[in-house]
XYZ file of C-alpha atoms in Angstrom:
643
model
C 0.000 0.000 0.000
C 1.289 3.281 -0.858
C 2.411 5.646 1.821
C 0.554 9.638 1.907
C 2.289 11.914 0.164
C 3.791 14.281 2.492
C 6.227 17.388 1.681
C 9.751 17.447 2.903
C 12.063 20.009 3.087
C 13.657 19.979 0.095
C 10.034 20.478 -1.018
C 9.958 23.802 1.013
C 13.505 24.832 0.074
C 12.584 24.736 -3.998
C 9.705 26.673 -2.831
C 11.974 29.084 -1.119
C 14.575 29.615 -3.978
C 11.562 29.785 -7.044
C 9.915 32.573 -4.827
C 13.264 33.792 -4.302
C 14.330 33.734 -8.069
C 11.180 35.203 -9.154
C 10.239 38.019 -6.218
C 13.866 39.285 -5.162
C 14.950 40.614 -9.165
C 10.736 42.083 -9.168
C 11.389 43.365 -5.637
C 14.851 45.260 -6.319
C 13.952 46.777 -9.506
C 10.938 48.449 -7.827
C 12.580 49.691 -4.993
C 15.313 50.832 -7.323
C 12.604 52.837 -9.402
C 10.744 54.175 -5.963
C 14.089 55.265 -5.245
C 15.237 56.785 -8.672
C 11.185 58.307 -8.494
C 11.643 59.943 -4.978
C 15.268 61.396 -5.785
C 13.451 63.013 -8.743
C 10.504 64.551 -7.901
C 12.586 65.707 -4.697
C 15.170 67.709 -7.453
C 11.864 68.562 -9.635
C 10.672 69.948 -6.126
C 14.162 72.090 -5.686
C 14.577 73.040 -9.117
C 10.672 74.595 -8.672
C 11.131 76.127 -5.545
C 14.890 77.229 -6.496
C 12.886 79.044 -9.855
C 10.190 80.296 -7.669
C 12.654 82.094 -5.521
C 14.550 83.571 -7.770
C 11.097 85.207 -9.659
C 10.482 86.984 -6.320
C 13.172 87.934 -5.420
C 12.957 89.780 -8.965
C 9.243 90.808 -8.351
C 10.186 92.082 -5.078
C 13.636 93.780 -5.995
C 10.843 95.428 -9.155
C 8.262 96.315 -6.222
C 10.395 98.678 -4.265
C 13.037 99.900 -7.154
C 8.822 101.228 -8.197
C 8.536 103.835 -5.442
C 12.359 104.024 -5.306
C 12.111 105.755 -8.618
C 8.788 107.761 -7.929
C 10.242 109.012 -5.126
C 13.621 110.215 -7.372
C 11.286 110.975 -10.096
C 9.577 113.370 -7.555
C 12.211 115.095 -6.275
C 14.061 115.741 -9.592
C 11.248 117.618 -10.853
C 12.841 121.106 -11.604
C 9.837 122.977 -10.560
C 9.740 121.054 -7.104
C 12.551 122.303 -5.317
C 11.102 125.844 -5.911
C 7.504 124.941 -5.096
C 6.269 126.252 -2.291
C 4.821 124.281 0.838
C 0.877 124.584 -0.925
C 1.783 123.188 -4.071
C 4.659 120.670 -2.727
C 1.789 119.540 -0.594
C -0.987 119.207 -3.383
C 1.935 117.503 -5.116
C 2.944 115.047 -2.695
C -1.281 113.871 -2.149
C -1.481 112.784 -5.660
C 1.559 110.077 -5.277
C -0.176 109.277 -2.596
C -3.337 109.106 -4.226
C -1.615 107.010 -7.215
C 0.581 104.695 -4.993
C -1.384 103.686 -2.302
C 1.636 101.920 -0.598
C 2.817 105.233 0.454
C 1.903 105.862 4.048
C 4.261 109.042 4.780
C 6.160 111.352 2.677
C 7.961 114.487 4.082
C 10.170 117.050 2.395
C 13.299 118.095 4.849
C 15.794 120.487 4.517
C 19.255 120.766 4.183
C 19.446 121.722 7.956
C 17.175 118.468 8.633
C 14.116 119.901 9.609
C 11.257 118.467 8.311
C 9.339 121.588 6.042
C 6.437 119.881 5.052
C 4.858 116.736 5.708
C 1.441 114.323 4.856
C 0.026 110.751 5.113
C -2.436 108.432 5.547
C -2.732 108.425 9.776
C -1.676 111.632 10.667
C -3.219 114.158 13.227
C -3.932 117.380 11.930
C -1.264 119.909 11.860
C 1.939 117.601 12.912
C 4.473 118.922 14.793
C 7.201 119.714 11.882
C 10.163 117.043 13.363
C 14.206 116.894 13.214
C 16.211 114.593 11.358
C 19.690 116.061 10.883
C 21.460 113.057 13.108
C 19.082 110.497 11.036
C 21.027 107.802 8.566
C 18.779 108.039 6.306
C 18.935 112.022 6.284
C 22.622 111.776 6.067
C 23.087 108.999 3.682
C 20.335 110.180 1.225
C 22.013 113.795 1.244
C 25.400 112.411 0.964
C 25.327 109.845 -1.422
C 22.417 110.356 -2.639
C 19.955 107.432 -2.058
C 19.254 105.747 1.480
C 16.521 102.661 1.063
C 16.399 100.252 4.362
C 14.996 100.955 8.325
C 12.689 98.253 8.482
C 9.750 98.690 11.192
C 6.454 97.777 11.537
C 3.589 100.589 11.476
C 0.952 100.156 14.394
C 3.378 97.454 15.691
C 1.782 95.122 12.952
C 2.958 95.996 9.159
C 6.145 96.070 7.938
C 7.189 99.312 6.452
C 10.445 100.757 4.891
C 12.096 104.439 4.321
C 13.073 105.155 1.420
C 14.814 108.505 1.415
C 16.449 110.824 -2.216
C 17.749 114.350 -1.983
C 16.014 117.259 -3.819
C 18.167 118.407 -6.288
C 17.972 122.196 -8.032
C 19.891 122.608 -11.538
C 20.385 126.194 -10.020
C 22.399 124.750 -6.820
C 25.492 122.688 -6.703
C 24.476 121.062 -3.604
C 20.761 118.972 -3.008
C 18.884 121.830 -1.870
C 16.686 118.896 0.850
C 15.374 115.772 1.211
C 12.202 113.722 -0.102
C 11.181 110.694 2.711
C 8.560 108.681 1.597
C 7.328 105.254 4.267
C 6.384 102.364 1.854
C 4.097 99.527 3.009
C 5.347 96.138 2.242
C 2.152 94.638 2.703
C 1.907 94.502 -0.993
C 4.231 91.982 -1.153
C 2.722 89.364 1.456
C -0.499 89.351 -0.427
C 1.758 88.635 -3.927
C 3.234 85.199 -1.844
C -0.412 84.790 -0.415
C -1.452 84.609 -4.554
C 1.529 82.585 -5.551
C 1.258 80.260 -2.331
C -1.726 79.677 -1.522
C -2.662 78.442 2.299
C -4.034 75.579 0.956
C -1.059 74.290 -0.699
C 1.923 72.479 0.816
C 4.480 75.283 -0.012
C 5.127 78.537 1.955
C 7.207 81.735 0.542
C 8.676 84.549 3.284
C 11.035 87.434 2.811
C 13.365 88.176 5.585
C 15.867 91.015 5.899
C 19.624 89.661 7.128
C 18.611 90.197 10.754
C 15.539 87.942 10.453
C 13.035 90.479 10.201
C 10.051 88.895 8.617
C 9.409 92.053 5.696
C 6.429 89.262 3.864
C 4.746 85.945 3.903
C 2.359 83.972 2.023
C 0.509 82.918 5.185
C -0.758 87.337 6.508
C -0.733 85.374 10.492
C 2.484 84.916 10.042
C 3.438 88.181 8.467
C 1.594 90.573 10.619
C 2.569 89.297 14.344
C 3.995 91.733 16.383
C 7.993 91.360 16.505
C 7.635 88.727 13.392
C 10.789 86.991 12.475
C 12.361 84.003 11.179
C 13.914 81.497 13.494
C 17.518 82.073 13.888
C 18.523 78.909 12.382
C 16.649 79.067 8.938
C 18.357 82.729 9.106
C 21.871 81.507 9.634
C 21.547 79.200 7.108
C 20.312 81.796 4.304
C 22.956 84.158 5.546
C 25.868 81.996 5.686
C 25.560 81.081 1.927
C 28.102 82.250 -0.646
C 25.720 82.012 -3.668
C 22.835 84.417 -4.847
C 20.327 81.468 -4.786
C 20.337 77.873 -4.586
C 18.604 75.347 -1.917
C 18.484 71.924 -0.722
C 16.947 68.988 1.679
C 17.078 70.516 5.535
C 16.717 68.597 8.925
C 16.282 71.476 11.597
C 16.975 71.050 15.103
C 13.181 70.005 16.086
C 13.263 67.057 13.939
C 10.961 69.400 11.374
C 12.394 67.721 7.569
C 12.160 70.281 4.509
C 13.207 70.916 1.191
C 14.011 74.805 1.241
C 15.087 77.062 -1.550
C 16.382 80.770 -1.263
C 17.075 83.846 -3.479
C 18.747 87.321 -2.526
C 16.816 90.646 -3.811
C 19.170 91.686 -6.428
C 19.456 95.448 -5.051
C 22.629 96.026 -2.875
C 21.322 98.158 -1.041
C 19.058 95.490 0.547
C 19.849 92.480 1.971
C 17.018 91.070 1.987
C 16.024 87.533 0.477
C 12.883 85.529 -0.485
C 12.864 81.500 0.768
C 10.258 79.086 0.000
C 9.929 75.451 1.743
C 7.843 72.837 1.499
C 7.932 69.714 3.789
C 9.746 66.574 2.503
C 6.660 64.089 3.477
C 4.881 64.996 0.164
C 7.581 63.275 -1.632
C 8.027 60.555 1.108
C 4.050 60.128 1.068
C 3.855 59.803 -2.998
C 6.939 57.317 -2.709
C 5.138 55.295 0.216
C 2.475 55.514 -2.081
C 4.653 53.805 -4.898
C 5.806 51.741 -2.355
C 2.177 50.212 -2.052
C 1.666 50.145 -5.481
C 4.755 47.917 -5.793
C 4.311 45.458 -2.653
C 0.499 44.592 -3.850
C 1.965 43.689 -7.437
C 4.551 41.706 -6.082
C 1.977 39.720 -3.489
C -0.130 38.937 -6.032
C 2.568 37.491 -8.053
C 3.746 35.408 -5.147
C 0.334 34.543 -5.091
C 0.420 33.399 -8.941
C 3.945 31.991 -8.073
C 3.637 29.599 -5.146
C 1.014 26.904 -5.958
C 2.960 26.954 -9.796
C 6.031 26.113 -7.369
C 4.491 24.261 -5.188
C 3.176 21.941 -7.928
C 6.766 21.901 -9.702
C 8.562 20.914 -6.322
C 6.301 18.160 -5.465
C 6.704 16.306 -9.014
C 10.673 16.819 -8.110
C 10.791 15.370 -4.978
C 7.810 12.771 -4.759
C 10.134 10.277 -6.200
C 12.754 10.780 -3.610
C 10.326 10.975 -0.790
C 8.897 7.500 -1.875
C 12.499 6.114 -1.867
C 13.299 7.941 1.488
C 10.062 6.451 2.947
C 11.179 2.653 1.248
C 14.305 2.879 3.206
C 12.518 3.346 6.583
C 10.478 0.294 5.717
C 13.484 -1.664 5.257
C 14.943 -0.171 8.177
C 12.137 -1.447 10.277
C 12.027 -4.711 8.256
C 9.027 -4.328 6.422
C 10.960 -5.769 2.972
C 7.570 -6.258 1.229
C 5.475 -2.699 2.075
C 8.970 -1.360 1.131
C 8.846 -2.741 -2.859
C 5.329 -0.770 -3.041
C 6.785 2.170 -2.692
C 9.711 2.141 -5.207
C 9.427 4.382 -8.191
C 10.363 1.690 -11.010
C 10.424 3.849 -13.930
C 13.621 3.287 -15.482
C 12.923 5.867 -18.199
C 14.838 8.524 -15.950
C 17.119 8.416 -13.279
C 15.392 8.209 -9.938
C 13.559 4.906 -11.946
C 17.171 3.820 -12.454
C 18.379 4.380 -8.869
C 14.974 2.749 -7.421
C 15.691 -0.240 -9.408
C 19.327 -0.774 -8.227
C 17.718 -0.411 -4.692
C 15.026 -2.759 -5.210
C 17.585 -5.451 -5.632
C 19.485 -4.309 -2.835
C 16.442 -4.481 -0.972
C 16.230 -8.616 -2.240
C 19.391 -9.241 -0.952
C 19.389 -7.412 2.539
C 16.166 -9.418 3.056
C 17.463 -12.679 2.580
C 20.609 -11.533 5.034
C 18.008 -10.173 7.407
C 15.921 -13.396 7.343
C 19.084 -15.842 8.360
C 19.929 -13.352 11.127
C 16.520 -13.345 12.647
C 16.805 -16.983 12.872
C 20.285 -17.113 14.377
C 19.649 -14.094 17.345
C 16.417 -15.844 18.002
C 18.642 -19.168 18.846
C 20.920 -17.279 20.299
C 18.426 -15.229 22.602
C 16.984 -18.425 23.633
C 20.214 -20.142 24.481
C 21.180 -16.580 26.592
C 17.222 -16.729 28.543
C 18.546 -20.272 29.542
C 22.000 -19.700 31.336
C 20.576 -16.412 32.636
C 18.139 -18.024 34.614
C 20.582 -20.875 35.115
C 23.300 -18.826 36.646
C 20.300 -16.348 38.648
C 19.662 -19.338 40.486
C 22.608 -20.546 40.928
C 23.746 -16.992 42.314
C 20.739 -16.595 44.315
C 21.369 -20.293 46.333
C 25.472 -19.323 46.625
C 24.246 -15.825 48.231
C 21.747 -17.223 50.392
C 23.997 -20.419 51.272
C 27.020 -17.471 51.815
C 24.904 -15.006 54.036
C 23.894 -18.167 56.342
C 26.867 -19.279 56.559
C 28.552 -16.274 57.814
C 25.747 -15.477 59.992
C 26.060 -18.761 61.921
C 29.922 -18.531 62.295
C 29.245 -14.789 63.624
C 26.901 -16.043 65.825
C 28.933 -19.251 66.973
C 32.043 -16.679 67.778
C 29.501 -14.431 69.624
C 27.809 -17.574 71.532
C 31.100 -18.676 72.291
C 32.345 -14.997 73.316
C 29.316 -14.646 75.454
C 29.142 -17.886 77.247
C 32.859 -17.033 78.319
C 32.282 -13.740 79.369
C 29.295 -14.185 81.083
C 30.488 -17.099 83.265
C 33.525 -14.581 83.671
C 31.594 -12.045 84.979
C 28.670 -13.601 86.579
C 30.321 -15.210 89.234
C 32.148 -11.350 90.820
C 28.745 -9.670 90.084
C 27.073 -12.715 92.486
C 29.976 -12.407 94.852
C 28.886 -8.690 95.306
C 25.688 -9.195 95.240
C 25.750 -11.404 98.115
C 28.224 -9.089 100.103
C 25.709 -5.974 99.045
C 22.851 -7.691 100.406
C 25.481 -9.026 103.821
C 26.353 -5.558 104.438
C 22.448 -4.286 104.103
C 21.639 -6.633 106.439
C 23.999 -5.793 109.223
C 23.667 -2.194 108.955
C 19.641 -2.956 109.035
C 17.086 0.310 109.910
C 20.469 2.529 111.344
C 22.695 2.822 108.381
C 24.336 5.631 107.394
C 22.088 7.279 104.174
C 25.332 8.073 102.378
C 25.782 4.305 102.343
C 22.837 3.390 101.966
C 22.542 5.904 98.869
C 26.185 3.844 97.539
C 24.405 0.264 98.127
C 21.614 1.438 95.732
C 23.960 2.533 93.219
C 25.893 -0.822 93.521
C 22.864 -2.710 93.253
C 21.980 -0.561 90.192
C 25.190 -1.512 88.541
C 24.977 -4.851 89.152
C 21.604 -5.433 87.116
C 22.650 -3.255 84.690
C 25.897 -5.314 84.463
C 23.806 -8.359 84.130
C 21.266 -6.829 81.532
C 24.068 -6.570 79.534
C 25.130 -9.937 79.296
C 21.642 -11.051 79.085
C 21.507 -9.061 75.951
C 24.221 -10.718 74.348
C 23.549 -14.139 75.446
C 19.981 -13.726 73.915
C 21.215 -11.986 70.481
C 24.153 -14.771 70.348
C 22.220 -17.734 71.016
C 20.250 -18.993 68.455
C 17.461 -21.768 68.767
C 14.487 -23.447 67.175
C 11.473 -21.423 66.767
C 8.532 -22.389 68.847
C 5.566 -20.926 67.520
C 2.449 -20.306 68.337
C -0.776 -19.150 66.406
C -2.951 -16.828 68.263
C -4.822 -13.127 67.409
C -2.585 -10.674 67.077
C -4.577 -8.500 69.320
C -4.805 -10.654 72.769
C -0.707 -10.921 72.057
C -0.694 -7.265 72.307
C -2.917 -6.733 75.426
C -1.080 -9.253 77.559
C 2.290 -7.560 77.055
C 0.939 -4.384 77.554
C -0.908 -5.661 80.918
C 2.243 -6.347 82.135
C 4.646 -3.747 80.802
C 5.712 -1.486 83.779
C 4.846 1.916 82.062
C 6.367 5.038 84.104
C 3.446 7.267 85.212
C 4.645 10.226 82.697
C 3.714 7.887 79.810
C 0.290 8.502 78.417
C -0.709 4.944 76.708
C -3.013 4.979 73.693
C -4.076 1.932 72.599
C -6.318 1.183 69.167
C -6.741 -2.782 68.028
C -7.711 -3.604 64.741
C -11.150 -4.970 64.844
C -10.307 -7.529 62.303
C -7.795 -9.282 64.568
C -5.926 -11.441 62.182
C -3.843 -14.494 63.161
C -0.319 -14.362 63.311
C 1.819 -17.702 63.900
C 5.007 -16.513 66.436
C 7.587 -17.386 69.470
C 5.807 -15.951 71.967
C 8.553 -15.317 73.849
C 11.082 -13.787 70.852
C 8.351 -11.650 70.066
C 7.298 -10.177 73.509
C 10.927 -9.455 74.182
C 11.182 -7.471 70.823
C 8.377 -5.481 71.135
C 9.488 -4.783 74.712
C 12.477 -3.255 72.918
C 11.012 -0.921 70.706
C 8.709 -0.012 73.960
C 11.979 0.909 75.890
C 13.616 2.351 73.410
C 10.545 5.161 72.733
C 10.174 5.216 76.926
C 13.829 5.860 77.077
C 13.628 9.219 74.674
C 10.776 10.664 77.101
C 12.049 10.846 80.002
C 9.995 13.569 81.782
C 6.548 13.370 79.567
C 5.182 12.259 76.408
C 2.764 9.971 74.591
C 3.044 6.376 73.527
C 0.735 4.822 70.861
C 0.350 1.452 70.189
C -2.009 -0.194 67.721
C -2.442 -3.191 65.765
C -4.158 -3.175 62.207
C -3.835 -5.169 58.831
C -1.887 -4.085 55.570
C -2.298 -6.603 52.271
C -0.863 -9.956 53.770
C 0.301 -8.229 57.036
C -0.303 -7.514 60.365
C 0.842 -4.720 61.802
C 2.446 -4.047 65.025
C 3.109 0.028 65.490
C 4.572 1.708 68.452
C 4.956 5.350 68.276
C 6.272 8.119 70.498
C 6.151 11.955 70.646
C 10.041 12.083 71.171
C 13.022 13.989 69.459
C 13.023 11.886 66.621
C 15.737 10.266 65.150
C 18.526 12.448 62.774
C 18.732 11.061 59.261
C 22.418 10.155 59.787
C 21.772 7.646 62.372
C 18.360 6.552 61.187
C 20.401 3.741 58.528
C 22.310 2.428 61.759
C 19.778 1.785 63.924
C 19.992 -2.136 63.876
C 23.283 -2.724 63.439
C 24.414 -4.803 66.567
C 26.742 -2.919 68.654
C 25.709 0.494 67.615
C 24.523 2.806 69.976
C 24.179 6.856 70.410
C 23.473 6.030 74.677
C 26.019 7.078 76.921
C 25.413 3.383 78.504
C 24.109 0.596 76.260
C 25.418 -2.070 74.362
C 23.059 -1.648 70.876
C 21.920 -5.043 70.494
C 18.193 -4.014 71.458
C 17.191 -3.099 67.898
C 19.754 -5.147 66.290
C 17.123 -8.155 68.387
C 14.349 -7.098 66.959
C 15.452 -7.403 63.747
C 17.052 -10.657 63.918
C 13.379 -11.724 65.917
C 11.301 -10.561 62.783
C 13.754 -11.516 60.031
C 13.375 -15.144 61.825
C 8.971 -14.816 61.611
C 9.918 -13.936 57.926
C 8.756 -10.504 58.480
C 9.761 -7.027 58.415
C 10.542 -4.137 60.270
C 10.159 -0.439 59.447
C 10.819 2.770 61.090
C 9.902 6.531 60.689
C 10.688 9.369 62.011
C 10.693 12.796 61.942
C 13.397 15.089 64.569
C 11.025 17.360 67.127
C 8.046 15.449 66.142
C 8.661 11.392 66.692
C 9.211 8.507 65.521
C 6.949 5.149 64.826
C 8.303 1.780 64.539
C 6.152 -0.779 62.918
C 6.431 -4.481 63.187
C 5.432 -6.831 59.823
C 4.157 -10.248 60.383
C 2.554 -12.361 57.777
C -1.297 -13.613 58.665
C -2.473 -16.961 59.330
C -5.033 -17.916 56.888
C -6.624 -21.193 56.501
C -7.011 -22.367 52.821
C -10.727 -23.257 51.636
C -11.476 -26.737 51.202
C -10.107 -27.389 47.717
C -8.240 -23.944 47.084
C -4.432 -23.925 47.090
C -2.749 -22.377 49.975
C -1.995 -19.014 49.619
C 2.511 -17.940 48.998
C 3.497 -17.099 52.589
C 3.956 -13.750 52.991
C 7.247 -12.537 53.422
C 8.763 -15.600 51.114
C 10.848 -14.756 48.000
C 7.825 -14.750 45.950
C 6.345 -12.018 47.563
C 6.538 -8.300 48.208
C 7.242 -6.614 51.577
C 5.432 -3.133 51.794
C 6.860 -0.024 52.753
C-alpha cells in the first residue's frame, strides 16, 4: 500500500529559492525605481522652488526699485525744489493718491528739519520734526539714495524708508530731502497669490537680521515682533551664492526641502525662501511603495502553488524512496517494494531499481539473522536463569553461613564472658545484700545511697550480658498461632509503664492471626517499647495499635520524642551500635534478627522534634478453603514486603 504523500524540506527549500528567483529581481527593480522616483521629484521639487525664488526675489527687488524711482522721479522735478509748501503739498497727495503703498512722505531740509509733511494716519497739523542726526537724512544727502529701516507701522505691518535728496539745476548742492514710508504689505499678499494656504508650499522674505518684511501665510506676516527662526536665518545668511537650496533637517526634527534667493538690489539684503515639507515626496513614494508590494503579493500569489506543484513532481520520487528505506529499516521488505518508483525511463527509476535489488538481498541476510539471534536469545534466557539461580542459592547459602559462624564466635564470646563475669557480680551481690543486712534500719544514708547505686550496677551489668547471650544464642522457633490483638494486650498488661507515659491503645477490629515465638516476640516489642520510653524521660505519649496491611499484620509503636537524625536513622539495627552514653546496641539489632526469623519485616519513621513510629510486619495466618491452594506465605521470595 502506498504511503501519503507528504512534503519534505527539500520540497519547502525549492519553494523558497523559485519565490526567491522570481520576487527578489521584481522586488529590487521596484525599490530601485521608488528610489530613482523619490530622488526626482525631490530635485523637480528644488529646481521649482529654487525658480520660484529667484522670480520673487525679482518681483520684489521690481516692487520697491517702483517707489524708489517715484520718489527720485519726484524730487528731480525742476519745478519742485522751488515749489512752495501749498503746491509741494498738493503735489505730494497725488503720489499718494496714485501709490497707495505710500503711508508718509515728508520734504526736509538741508538743515534736517522736516518743512512739510502728509500721510495716511496723521493728526492734523503735525508737529514739523528733526532729522539732521538720522542715517537716512545723512546717507540720502550724501550719497544720494538711502533705502532700508525696516519697522512695523501700528506694531503690525512692515514698512520701509526710502529717502532721495532734492536736487535744483540752479544749486550745486541737493537743496533737501524727499522721505517717503512704503508699506510692504503689498508683497505678502503677492506670496499669499503665488502660495496659496491651501497648498503644501510657503514663501517669506526676511531682511539679514531675520526680520520677517512678507509671507504667504498674513498670520504669520503681521505678528507683532515677526521673524524668522535664527537657524533658517543663519543658514540663508551663511551662503556664498545668490540662490540655490536643498533637503534641511532642523533642530526640532521638522524635515524640509528649502530654496532661497537674494533681492538683487545692494542696497538690501534682503532675500525671499520658499519650503515645502519633505513628506509629500516621502508620502507619494510610500504611495509607490504600495503600489509595488500589492503587485509583487499577487505574483507570489500566482507563483507559489505553480512552485508548489513543480517541487512536489521533483521530490515525490525521492520521498517514496526515502520512505522505502525506513520500511526496510524497520524490516518491512515487502510494504517497502510498493513504494519504489520503477520507472527506469529517468534516473530516480534507475536508482529505485538498483535499490530494489538491494532491498532482495538485505532481506534474505536479514531473514538468516533473525533466525540465528532468536537461537541465540533463547540459548542466553537459559543460562541467565541458570546462573540467577545458581547466584541466588550461593548468596543465600554465603549469608547463612557467615551469619552462623558470627553467631557461633559471639555464643562462644558470650558464654565465656558471662560465666567470667557472673560469678564477681554474684559475689557482690551477696556481700551488698550481707552488708544491708547488718547495717539494718540505722545505716548511714550516704551508704545506703552507695548500696543502691551498687545494686543498680549490678543489674545493669547483668542486663548486659543477658543481651548478648539472647542476640548470640540462636534456637528453634517455637511458635504459636494466636490473634494478634490478645498478644498485644497481655504484654501491655504487664509492661511497667512510668506514670509520665500517656498509653493509647487502638486494636484492629479484624484481629488477624499471626503464627510466632511468643517469647522472641514479647521481648522485641518490649524493645522498641523501651527504646521510645527511654527518649521521654519527663513526659510524652506512647501509641500502640495493631491493624492489617495486604498480607500483614501490623504491630506500630509510636512516640512523641526527638526523633531520630537522618544520619543515624540507617544504623539503627546494626548490633553494637549505639548513640546512649550506657548501652550495648543489640536491642534493635534483636528485633530485627526476631522478625527476620517470623519472615517478616521491620520499618521505622521518624521525623526530629516530632517522633518517631516503629512498625512491626508479620505475615497472617489464613486457613485455605477446602479445595483452594494455599496461599505464597507472605514474606517468602515470591512475595513483596510493603513499605
Amino acid at each position: 500500500m502506498a504511503s501519503p504523500k507528504r512534503r519534505g524540506r527539500l520540497s519547502l527549500r525549492l519553494l523558497l529559492w523559485f519565490l526567491t528567483l522570481s520576487l527578489l529581481p521584481l522586488g529590487s527593480v521596484a525599490w530601485f525605481l521608488i528610489g530613482i522616483a523619490h530622488e526626482s521629484l525631490s530635485n523637480e521639487i528644488l529646481s521649482t522652488q529654487q525658480a520660484l525664488a529667484a522670480g520673487f526675489a525679482d518681483t520684489v527687488g521690481k516692487y520697491v526699485a517702483t517707489f524708489k524711482n517715484v520718489l527720485i522721479e519726484t524730487a528731480g522735478i525742476e519745478e519742485f525744489a522751488g515749489m512752495n509748501s501749498v503746491k509741494q503739498q498738493q503735489f505730494l497727495n497725488r503720489i499718494m493718491q496714485v501709490h497707495l503703498a505710500f503711508i508718509e512722505l515728508s520734504v526736509i531740509s538741508p538743515a534736517g528739519v522736516e518743512l512739510m509733511q502728509t500721510g495716511r494716519f496723521l493728526k492734523a497739523n503735525p508737529e514739523m520734526r528733526h532729522f539732521e542726526g538720522e542715517d537716512f537724512f545723512n546717507t540720502a544727502l550724501k550719497r544720494g539714495l538711502y533705502m532700508g529701516r525696516l519697522e512695523r507701522f501700528q506694531g503690525l505691518y512692515p514698512t520701509m524708508t526710502i529717502a532721495v535728496p532734492i536736487t535744483d539745476p540752479k544749486a550745486a548742492q541737493p537743496v533737501g530731502v524727499l522721505m517717503g514710508k512704503v508699506s510692504l504689505n503689498g508683497l505678502t499678499q503677492m506670496l499669499g497669490m503665488e502660495f496659496p494656504s491651501s497648498g503644501r508650499s510657503s514663501a517669506s522674505v526676511i531682511a539679514g537680521d531675520g526680520f520677517l518684511i512678507a509671507h504667504s501665510n498674513p498670520k504669520e506676516a503681521f505678528k507683532p515682533e515677526a521673524r524668522m527662526s535664527e537657524e533658517l536665518v543663519k543658514i540663508i545668511t551663511t551662503q556664498n551664492e545668490e540662490k540655490g537650496g536643498g533637503p534641511l533637517l532642523l533642530v526640532d526634527g521638522s524635515r524640509l526641502f528649502g530654496a532661497f534667493a537674494f533681492v538683487p538690489n545692494k542696497m538690501l539684503d534682503w532675500a525671499v525662501f520658499v519650503q515645502q515639507p519633505m513628506d509629500y515626496a516621502e508620502r507619494t513614494s510610500a504611495a509607490m511603495l504600495k503600489r509595488t508590494a500589492s503587485i509583487v503579493l499577487v505574483v507570489a500569489i500566482c507563483v507559489i502553488p505553480l512552485a508548489w506543484l513543480v517541487a512536489g513532481n521533483i521530490t515525490q520520487p525521492i520521498r517514496d524512496l526515502r520512505d522505502a528505506a525506513d520500511r526496510i529499516a524497520k524490516g518491512q521488505f515487502d510494504e517497502a517494494r510498493e513504494l519504489l518508483p520503477l520507472d527506469v525511463s529517468n534516473e530516480v527509476g534507475q536508482l529505485a531499481e538498483r535499490f530494489d535489488a538491494m532491498r532482495e538481498a538485505l532481506k534474505e541476510k536479514t531473514d538468516e539473522l533473525v533466525g540465528a539471534k532468536e537461537k541465540l536469545e533463547e540459548f542466553t534466557h537459559f543460562l541467565e536463569r541458570r546462573v540467577e539461580a545458581r547466584t541466588r542459592e550461593l548468596k543465600a547459602a554465603q549469608e547463612q553461613l557467615v551469619q552462623k559462624e558470627r553467631l557461633a564466635a559471639m555464643g562462644a564470646m558470650a558464654n565465656v564472658v558471662g560465666h567470667e563475669i557472673r560469678n564477681p557480680l554474684a559475689v557482690i551481690q551477696n556481700s551488698t545484700y550481707f552488708i544491708k543486712t547488718k547495717l539494718g534500719a540505722a545505716a548511714d544514708p550516704k551508704i545506703a545511697k552507695h548500696l543502691k547505686i551498687i545494686e543498680s550496677e549490678i543489674r545493669q551489668a547483668s542486663d548486659i550480658i543477658n543481651e548478648i547471650l539472647d542476640f548470640s544464642r540462636t534456637r528453634d522457633l517455637q511458635p504459636t498461632k494466636m490473634p494478634i490483638n490478645i498478644f498485644v494486650e497481655e504484654l501491655l498488661s504487664v509492661y511497667p509503664f512510668p506514670a509520665h507515659i500517656n498509653l493509647v491503645q487502638r486494636l484492629d477490629p479484624a484481629n488477624p492471626d499471626i503464627s510466632i515465638d511468643i517469647t522472641e516476640m514479647r521481648q522485641a516489642v518490649r524493645n522498641v517499647i523501651g527504646n521510645s520510653i527511654e527518649v521521654m524521660p519527663t513526659s510524652g505519649s506512647l501509641g500502640v495499635r495493631t491493624y492489617t496491611q495486604g498480607e500483614w499484620a501490623v504491630i506500630e509503636v509510636a512516640d512523641s520524642g526527638p526523633g531520630i537524625p537522618p544520619d543515624v536513622l540507617d544504623k539503627i539495627f546494626v548490633a553494637f551500635y549505639t548513640t546512649k552514653a550506657r548501652g550495648t546496641g543489640l536491642g534493635l539489632a534483636v528485633v530485627k534478627k526476631v522478625l527476620d526469623r517470623h519472615k517478616g519485616d521491620v520499618k521505622v519513621e521518624s521525623a526530629l522534634g516530632k517522633g518517631t513510629v516503629f512498625r512491626l510486619l508479620l505475615p497472617i495466618q489464613v486457613e485455605p478453603k477446602p479445595g483452594a491452594s494455599r496461599p505464597p506465605t507472605p514474606g517468602a521470595p515470591t512475595g513483596q514486603r510493603p513499605v
